[in-house]
GROMACS .gro file of C-alpha atoms in nm:
model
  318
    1UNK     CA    1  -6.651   9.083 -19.472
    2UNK     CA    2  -6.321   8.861 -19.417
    3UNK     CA    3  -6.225   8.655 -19.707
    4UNK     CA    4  -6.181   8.292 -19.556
    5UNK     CA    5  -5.805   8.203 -19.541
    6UNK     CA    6  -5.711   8.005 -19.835
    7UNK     CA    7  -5.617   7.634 -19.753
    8UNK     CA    8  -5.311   7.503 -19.830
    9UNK     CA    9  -5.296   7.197 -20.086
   10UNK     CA   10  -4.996   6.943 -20.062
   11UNK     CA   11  -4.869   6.865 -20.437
   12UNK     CA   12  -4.663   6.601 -20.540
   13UNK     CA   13  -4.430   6.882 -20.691
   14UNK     CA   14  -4.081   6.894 -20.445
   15UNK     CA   15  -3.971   7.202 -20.355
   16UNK     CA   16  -3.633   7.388 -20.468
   17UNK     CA   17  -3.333   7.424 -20.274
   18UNK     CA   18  -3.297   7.770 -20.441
   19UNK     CA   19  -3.701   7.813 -20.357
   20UNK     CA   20  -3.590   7.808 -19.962
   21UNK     CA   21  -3.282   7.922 -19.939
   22UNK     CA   22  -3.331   8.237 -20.119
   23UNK     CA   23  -3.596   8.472 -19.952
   24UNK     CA   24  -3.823   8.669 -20.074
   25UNK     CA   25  -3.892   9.027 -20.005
   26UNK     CA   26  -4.138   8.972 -19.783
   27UNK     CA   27  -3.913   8.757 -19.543
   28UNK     CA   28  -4.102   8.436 -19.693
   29UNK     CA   29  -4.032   8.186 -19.911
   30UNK     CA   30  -4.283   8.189 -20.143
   31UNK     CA   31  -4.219   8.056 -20.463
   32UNK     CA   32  -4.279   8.369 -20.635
   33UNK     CA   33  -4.019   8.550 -20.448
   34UNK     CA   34  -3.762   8.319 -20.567
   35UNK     CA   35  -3.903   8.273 -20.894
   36UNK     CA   36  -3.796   8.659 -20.917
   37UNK     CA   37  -3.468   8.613 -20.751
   38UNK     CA   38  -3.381   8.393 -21.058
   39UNK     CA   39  -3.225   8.499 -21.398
   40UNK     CA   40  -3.145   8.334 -21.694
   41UNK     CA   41  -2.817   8.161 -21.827
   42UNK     CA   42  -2.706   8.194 -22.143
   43UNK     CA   43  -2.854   7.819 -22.260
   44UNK     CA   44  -3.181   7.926 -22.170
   45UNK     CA   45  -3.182   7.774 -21.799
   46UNK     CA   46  -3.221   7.915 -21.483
   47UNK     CA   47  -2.999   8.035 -21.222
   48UNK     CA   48  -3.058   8.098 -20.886
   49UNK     CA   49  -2.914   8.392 -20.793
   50UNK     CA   50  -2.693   8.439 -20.504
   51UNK     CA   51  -2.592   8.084 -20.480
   52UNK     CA   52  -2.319   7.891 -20.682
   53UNK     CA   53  -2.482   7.688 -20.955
   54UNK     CA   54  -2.349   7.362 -20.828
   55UNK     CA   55  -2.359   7.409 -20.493
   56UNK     CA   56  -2.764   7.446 -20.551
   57UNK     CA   57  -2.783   7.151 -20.771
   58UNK     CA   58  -2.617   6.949 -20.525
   59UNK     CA   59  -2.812   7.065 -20.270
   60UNK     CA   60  -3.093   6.946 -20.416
   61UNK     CA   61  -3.002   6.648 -20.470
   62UNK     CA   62  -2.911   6.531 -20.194
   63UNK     CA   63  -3.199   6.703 -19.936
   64UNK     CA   64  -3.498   6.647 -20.049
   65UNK     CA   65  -3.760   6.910 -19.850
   66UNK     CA   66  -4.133   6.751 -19.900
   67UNK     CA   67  -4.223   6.515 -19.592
   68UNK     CA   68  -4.302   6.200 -19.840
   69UNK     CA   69  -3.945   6.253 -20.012
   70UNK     CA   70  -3.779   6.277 -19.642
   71UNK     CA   71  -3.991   5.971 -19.527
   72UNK     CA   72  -3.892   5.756 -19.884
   73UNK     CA   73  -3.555   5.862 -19.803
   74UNK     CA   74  -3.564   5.735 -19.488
   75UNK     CA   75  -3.718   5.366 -19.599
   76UNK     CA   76  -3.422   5.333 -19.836
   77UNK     CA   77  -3.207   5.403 -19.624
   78UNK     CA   78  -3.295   5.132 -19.361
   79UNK     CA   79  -3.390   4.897 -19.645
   80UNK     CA   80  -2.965   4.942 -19.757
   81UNK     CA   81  -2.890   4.870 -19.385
   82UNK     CA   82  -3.105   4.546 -19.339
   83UNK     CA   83  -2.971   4.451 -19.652
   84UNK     CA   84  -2.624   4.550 -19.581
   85UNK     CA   85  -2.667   4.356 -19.201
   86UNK     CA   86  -2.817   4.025 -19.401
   87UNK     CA   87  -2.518   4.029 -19.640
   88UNK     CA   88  -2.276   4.021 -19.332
   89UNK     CA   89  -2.470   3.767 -19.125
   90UNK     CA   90  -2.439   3.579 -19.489
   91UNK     CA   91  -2.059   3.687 -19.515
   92UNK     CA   92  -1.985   3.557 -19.186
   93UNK     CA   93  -2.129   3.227 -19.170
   94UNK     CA   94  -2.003   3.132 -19.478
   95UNK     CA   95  -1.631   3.214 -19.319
   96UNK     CA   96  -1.731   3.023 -19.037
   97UNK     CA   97  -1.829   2.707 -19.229
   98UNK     CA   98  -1.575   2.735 -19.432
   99UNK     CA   99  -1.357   2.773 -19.123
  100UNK     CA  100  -1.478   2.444 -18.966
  101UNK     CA  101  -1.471   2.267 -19.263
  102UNK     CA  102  -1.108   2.370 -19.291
  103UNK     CA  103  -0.999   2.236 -18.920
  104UNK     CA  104  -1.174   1.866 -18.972
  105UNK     CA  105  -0.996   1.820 -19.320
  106UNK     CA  106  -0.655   1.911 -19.101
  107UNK     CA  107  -0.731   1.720 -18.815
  108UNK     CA  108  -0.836   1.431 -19.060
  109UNK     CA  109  -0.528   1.471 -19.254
  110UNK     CA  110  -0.287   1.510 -18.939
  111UNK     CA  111  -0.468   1.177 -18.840
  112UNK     CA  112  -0.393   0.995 -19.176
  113UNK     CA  113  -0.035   1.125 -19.177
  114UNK     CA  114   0.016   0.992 -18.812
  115UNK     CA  115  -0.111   0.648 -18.853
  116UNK     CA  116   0.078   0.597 -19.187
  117UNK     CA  117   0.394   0.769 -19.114
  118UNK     CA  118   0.388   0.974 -19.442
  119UNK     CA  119   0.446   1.344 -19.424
  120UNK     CA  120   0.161   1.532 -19.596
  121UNK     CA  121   0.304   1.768 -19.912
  122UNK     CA  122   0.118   2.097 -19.897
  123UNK     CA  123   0.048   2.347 -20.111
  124UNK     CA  124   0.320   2.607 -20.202
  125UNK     CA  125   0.399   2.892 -20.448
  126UNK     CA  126   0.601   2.860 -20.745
  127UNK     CA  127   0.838   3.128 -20.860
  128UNK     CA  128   0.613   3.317 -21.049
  129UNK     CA  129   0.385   3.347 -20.710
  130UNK     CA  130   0.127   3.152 -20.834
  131UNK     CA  131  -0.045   2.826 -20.631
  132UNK     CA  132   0.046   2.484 -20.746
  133UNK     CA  133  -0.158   2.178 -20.691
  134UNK     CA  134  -0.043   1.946 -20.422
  135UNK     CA  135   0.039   1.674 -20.727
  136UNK     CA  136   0.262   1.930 -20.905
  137UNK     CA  137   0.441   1.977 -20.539
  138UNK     CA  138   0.460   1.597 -20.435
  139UNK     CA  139   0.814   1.425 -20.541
  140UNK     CA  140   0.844   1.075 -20.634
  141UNK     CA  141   0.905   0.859 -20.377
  142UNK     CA  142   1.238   0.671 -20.609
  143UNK     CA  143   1.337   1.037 -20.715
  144UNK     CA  144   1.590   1.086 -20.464
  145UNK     CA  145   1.763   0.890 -20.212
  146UNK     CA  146   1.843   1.190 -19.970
  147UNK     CA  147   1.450   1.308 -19.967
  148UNK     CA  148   1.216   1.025 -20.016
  149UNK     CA  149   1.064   0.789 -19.870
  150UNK     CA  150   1.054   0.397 -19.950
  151UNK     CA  151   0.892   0.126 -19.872
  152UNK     CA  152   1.221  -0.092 -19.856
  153UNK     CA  153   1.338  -0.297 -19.542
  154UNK     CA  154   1.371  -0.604 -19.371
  155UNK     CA  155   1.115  -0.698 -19.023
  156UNK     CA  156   1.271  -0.867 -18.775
  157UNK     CA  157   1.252  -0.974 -18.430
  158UNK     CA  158   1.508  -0.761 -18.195
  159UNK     CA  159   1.662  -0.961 -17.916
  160UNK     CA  160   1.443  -0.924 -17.654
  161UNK     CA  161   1.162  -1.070 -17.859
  162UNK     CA  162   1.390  -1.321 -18.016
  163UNK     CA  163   1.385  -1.457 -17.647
  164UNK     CA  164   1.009  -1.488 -17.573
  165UNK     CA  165   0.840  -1.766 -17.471
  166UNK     CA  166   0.644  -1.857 -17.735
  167UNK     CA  167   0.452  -2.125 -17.540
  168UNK     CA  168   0.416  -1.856 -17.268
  169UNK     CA  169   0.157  -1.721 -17.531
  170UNK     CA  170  -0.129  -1.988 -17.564
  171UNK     CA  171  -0.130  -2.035 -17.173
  172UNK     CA  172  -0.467  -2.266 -17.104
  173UNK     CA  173  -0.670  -2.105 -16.829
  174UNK     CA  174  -0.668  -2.361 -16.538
  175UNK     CA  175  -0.934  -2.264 -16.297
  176UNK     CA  176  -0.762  -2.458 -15.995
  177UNK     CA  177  -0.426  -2.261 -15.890
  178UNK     CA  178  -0.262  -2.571 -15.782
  179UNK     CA  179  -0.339  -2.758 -16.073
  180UNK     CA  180  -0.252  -2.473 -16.329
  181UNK     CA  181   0.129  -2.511 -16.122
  182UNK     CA  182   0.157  -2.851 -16.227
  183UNK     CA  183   0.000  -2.846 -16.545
  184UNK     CA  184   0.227  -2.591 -16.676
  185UNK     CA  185   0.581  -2.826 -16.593
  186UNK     CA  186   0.404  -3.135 -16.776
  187UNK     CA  187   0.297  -2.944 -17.027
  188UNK     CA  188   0.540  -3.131 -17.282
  189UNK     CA  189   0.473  -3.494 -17.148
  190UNK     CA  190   0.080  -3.456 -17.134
  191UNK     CA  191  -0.158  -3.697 -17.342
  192UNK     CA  192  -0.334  -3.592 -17.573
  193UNK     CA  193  -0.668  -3.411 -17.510
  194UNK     CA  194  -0.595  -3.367 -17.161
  195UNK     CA  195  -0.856  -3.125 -17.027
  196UNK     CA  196  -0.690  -2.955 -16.678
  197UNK     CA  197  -1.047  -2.822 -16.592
  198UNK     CA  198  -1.230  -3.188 -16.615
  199UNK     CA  199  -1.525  -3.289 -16.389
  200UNK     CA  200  -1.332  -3.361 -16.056
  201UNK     CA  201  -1.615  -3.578 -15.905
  202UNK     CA  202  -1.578  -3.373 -15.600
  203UNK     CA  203  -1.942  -3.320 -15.352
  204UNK     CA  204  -1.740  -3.338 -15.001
  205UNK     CA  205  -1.599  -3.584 -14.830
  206UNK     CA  206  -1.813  -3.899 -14.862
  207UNK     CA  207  -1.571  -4.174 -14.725
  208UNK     CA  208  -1.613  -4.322 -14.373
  209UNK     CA  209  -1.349  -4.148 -14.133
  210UNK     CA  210  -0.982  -4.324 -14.119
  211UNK     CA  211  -1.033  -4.492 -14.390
  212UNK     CA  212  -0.810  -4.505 -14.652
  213UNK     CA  213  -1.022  -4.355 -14.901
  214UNK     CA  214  -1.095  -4.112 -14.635
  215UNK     CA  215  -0.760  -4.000 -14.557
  216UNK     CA  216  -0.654  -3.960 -14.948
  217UNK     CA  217  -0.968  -3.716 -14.956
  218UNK     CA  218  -0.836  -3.509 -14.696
  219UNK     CA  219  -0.504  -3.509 -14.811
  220UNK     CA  220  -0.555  -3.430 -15.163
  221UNK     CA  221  -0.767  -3.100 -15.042
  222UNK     CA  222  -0.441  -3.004 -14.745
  223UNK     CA  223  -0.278  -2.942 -15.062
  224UNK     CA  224  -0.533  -2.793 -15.267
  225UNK     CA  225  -0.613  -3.068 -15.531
  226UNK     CA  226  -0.923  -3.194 -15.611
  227UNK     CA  227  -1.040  -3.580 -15.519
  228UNK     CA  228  -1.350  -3.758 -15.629
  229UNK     CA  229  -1.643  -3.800 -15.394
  230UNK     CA  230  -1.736  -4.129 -15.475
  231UNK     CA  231  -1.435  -4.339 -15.636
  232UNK     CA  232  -1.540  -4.669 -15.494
  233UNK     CA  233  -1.320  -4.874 -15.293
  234UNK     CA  234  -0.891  -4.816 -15.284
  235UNK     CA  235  -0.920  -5.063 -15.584
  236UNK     CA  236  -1.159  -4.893 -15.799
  237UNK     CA  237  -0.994  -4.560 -15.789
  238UNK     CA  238  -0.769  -4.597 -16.035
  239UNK     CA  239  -1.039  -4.675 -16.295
  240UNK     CA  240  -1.303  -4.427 -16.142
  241UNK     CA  241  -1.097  -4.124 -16.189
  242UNK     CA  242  -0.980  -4.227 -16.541
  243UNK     CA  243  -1.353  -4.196 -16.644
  244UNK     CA  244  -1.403  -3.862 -16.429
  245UNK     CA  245  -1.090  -3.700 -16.665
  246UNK     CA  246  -0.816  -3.744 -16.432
  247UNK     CA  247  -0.416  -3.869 -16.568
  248UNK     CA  248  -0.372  -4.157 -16.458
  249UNK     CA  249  -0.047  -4.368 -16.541
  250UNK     CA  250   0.262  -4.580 -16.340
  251UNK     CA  251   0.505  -4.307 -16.283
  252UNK     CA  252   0.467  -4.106 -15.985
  253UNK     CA  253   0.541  -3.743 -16.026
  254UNK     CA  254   0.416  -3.462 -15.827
  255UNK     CA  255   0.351  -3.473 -15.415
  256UNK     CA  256   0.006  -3.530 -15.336
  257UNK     CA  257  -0.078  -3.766 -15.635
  258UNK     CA  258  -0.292  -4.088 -15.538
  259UNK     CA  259  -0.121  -4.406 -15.545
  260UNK     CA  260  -0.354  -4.710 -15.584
  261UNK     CA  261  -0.313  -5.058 -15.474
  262UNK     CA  262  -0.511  -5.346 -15.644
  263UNK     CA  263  -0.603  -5.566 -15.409
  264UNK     CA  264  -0.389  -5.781 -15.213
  265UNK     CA  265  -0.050  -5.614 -15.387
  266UNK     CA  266   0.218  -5.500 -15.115
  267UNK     CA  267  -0.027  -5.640 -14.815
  268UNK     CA  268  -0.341  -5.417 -14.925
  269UNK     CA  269  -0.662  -5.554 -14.834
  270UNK     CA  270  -0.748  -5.854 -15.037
  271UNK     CA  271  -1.139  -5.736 -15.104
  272UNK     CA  272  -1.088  -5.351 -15.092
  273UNK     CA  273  -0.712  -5.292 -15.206
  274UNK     CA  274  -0.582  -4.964 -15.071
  275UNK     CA  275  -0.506  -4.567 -15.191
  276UNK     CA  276  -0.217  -4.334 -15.019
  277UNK     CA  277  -0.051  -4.051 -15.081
  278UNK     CA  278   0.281  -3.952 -15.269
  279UNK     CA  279   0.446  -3.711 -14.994
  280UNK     CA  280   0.835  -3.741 -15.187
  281UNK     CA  281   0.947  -3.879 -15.483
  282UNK     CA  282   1.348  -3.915 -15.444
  283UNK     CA  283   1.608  -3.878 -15.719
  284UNK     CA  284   1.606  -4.277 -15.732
  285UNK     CA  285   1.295  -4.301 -15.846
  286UNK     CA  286   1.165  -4.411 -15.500
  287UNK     CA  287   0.837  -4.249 -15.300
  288UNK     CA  288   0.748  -4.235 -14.970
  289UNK     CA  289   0.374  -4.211 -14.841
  290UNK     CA  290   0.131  -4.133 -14.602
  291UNK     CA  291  -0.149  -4.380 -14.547
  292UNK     CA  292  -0.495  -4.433 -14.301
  293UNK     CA  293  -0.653  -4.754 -14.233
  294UNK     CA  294  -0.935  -4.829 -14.049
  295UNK     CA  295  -0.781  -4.999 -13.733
  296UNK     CA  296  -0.564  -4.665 -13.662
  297UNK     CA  297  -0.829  -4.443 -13.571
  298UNK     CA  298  -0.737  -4.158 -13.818
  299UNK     CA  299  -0.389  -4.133 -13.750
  300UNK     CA  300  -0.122  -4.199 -14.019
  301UNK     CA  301   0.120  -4.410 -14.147
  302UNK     CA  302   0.397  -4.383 -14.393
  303UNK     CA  303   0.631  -4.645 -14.634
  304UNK     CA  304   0.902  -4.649 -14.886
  305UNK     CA  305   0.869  -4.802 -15.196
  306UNK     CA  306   1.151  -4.845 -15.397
  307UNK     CA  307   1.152  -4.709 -15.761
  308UNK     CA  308   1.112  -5.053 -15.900
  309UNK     CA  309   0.764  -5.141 -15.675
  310UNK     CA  310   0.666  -4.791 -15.754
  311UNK     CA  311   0.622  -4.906 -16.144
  312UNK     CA  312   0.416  -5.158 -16.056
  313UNK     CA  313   0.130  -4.951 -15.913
  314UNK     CA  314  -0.131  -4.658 -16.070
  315UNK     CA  315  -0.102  -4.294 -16.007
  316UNK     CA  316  -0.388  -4.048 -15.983
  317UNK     CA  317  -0.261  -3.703 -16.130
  318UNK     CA  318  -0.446  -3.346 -16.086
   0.00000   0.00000   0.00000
């Protein structure tokens, strides 16, 4: 009758490195085999013999032979590595933010120190080769004339700006080019309030052709000023464009201003009176013109009028 083969029972107990590494007689390592191959030391502990006392001990301690010891070794060891990898992801970003928080507060203190002119004291060692705070480093801006800065000084202008144009400066924004031309030279003899961009009154020519009225029309927009659409008769002009925001006065002074005649005065029409056209003012102070009339068929005409007659009639200016 064969016995049945004994089964083998796993025990928490961890095997010896002696229990392995010594064999038995046999050619096993069963643990009575090295339980024999073991003597005594002189405290009362054992020895394993054949092996150096702290070579065994080390051994172990450091190799652990059951399967559950090997397998716990093995979850502590990647538990130290996860942990290890987490404290450098940790490590890392905190250099990182500290990094970026280092770069803004230079390029914010680069800014500063560029807008303000002031150079920016930073932080140095003292002799002892210890840090000092940027207030211990900073030097008084009276301390020395050499090294500081002050805030001592006189502003001027230099000589090119001494020359500007002030008046250049508050330029009004004419929207008619020819106007804005003569606007600017009068600019010191203008009345009051004069508005350059006023309601011109201007829908076309509305005047019948070769008239008078109709020729001062046409002329007024050969040279690129405005005229009134519906000024009334050469008479009424004067009086019409005053409303409308025109300049009107007795001094001619620019080509192409309107001259008005009342009626009857230096052989205009005694019910309609009569516009022309300044076309030169000479240095005497007399103008010559160009005039229509109905009997010449849209052709012109032109007079002199001495500087004393040309007081005694209205101008239409811009």
């Amino acid at each position: 009758m064969k016995h049945a083969a004994r089964k083998t029972t796993r025990t928490g107990r961890h095997f010896r490195v002696a229990d392995v590494l010594v064999p038995s007689p046999r050619g096993s390592h069963a643990a009575h085999a090295v339980r024999g191959a073991r003597a005594m030391r002189a405290d009362g502990s054992e020895q394993t013999l054949g092996l150096d006392p702290a070579l065994a001990a080390k051994l172990e301690e450091v190799a652990p032979l059951t399967r559950r010891a090997i397998r716990e070794s093995a979850r502590a060891a990647r538990r130290k590595s996860r942990f290890m990898a987490s404290g450098s992801m940790v490590a890392l970003a905190g250099a990182a933010a500290a990094a970026l928080s280092l770069s803004n507060m230079n390029a914010t203190t680069s800014l500063a120190s560029s807008e303000t002119g002031i150079t920016t004291v930073q932080t140095t060692k003292s002799a002892t080769g210890s840090s000092v705070s940027r207030s211990q480093e900073r030097t008084s801006l009276g301390s020395s004339a050499s090294d500081s800065t002050t805030s001592s000084g006189n502003w001027s202008l230099g000589a090119s700006n001494s020359e500007l144009d002030v008046a250049q400066m508050s330029q009004t924004t004419v929207s008619n080019p020819a106007v804005a031309v003569l606007y600017e030279a009068d600019k010191s003899i203008l009345p009051s309030g004069f508005d350059p961009n006023h309601d011109s009154g201007d829908s076309g020519n509305q005047y019948s052709f070769s008239q008078c009225t109709w020729w001062a029309y046409v002329r007024r927009h050969q040279l690129g000023l405005p005229a009134g659409s519906h000024l009334g008769d050469g008479a009424q002009w004067a009086a019409s464009a005053k409303k409308l925001g025109y300049w009107v006065d007795s001094t001619p002074r620019h080509v192409g201003d309107v001259i008005v005649f009342q009626r009857g005065q230096f052989g205009s029409s005694a019910v309609y009176g009569h516009v022309a056209i300044v076309e030169q003012i000479n240095a005497d102070g007399s103008i010559v013109t160009s005039e229509c009339g109905a009997s010449l068929n849209g052709k012109t005409v032109s007079r002199t009028f001495s500087a004393d007659q040309a007081s005694q009639l209205q101008f239409i200016h811009y």
